[in-house]
CSV table of C-alpha atoms in Angstrom, one decimal:
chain,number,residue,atom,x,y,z
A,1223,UNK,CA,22.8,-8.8,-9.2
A,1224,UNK,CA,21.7,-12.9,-10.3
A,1225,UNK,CA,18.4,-13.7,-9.5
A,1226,UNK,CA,19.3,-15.4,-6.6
A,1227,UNK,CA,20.5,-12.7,-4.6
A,1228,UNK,CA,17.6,-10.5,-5.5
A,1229,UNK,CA,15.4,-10.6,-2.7
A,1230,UNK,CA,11.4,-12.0,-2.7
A,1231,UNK,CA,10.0,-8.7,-1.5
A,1232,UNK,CA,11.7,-5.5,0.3
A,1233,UNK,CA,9.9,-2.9,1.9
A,1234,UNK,CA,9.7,0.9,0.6
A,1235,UNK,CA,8.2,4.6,1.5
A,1236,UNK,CA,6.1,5.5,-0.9
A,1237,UNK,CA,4.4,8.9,-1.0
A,1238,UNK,CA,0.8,9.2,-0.7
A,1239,UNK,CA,-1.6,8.2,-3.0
A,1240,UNK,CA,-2.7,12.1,-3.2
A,1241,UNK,CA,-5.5,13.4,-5.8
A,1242,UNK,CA,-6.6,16.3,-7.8
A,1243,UNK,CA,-6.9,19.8,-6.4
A,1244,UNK,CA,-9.8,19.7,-8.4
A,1245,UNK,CA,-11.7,17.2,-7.4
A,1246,UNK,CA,-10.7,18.3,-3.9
A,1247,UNK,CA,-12.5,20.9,-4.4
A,1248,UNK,CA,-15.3,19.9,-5.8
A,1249,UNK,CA,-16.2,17.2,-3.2
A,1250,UNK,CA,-15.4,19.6,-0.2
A,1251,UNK,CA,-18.3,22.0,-2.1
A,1252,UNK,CA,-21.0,19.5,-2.4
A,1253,UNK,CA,-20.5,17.7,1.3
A,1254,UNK,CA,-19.8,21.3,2.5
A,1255,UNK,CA,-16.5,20.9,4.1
A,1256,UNK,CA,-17.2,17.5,6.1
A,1257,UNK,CA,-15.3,15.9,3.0
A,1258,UNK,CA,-11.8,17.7,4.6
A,1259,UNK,CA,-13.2,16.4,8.2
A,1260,UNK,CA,-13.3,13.0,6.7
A,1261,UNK,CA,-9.9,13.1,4.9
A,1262,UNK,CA,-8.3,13.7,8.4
A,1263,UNK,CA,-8.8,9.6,9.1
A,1264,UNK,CA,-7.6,8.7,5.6
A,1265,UNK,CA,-9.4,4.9,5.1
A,1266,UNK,CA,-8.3,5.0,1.7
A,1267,UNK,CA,-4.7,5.8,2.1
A,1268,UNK,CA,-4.7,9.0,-0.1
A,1269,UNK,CA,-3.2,11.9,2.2
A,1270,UNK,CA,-0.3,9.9,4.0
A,1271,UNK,CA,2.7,8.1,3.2
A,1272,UNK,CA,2.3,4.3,3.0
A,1273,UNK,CA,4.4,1.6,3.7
A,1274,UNK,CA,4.5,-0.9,0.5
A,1275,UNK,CA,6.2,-4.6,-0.3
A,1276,UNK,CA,7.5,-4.4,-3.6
A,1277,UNK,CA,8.0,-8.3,-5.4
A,1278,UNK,CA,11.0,-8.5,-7.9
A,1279,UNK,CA,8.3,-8.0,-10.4
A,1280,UNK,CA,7.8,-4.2,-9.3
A,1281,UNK,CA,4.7,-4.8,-8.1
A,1282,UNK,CA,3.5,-2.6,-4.6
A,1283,UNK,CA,1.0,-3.8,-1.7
A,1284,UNK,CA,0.2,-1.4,1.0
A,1285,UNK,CA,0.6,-2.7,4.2
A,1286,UNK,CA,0.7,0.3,6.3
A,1287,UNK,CA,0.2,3.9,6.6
A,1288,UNK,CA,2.4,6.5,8.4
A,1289,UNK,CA,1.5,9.7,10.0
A,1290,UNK,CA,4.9,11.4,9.3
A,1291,UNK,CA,8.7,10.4,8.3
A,1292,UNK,CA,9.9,9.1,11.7
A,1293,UNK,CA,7.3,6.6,12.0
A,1294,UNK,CA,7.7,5.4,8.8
A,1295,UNK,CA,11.0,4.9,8.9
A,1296,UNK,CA,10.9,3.0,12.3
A,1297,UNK,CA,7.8,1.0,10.7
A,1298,UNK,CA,10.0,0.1,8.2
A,1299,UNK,CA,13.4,-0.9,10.3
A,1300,UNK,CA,10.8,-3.3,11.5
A,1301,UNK,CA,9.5,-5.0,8.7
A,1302,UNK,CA,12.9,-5.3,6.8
A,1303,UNK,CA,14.1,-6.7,10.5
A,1304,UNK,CA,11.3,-9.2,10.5
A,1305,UNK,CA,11.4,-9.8,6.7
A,1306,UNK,CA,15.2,-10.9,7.6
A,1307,UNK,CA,14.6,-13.3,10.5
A,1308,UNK,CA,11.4,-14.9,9.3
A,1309,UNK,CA,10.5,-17.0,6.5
A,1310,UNK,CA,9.1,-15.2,3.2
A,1311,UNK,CA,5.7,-17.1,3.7
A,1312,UNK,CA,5.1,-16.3,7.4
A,1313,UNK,CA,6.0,-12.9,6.8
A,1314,UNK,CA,3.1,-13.0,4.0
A,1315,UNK,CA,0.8,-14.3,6.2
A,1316,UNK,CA,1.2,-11.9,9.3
A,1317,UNK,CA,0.9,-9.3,6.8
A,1318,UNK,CA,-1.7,-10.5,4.4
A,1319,UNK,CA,0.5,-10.1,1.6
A,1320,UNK,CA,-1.5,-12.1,-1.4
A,1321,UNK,CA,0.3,-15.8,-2.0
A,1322,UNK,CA,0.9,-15.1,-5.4
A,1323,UNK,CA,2.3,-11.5,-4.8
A,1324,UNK,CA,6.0,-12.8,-4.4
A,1325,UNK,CA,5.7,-15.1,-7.5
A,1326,UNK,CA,4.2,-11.4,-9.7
A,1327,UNK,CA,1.7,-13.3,-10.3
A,1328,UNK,CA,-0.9,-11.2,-8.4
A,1329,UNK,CA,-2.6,-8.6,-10.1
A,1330,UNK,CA,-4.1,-5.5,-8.3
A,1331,UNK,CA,-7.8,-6.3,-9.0
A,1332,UNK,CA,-7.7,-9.4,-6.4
A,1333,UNK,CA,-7.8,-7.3,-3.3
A,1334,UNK,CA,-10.4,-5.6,-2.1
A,1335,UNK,CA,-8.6,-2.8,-0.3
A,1336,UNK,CA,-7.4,-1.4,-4.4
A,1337,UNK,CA,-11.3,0.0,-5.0
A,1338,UNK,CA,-14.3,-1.1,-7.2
A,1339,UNK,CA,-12.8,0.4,-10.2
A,1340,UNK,CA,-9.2,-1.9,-9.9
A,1341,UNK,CA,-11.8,-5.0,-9.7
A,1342,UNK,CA,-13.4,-4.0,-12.4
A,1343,UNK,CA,-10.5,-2.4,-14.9
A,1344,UNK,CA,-9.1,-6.7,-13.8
A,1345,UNK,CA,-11.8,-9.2,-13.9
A,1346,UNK,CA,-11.0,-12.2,-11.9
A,1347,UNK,CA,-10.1,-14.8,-14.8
């Protein structure tokens, strides 16, 4: 494929962010078991399979979260319908989709929703 036909950003299932059985453990231990009661509304994304934009770059955003296959893949249907009908740019912005995330000029540090330790790891120039 030539650059041209390449598109800005398509939309993919990606699995969860996930993490170790053994830290798993050790957090349940020391909030005794109301860290697995708090997992079950996931703010962080970590048990369930997001919906990311991926630039040409290869760079992913999250924009969604999906409690199982079928509604991801009808979350998706949707976004690759609107991405298709709508401009790049107003698709960004009803999404909130960082300007320079098409270009690959974004880096993950920028957003707040990647964690302390992203904004730290990439200082802000």
């Amino acid at each position: 494929m030539s650059e041209e036909q390449v598109p800005a950003i398509r939309v993919e299932i990606a699995p969860p962010l996930g993490t170790s059985w053994l830290r798993h453990l050790a957090l349940s231990v020391v909030t005794y078991g109301g860290y697995d009661l708090w997992r079950l509304w996931d703010p962080r994304m970590t048990y369930r399979t997001r919906l990311v934009a991926v630039n040409r770059v290869g760079q992913h955003f999250t924009l969604f979260t999906a409690v199982d296959a079928e509604e991801a893949d009808a979350k998706r249907a949707r976004l690759e319908r609107e991405l298709e009908e709508l401009a790049v740019d107003v698709w960004c912005d009803r999404y909130v989709v960082p300007p320079g995330f098409v270009e690959g000029t974004w880096r993950p540090g920028r957003s707040g929703h990647e964690g302390l330790g992203r904004r730290l790891l990439y200082p802000d120039p």
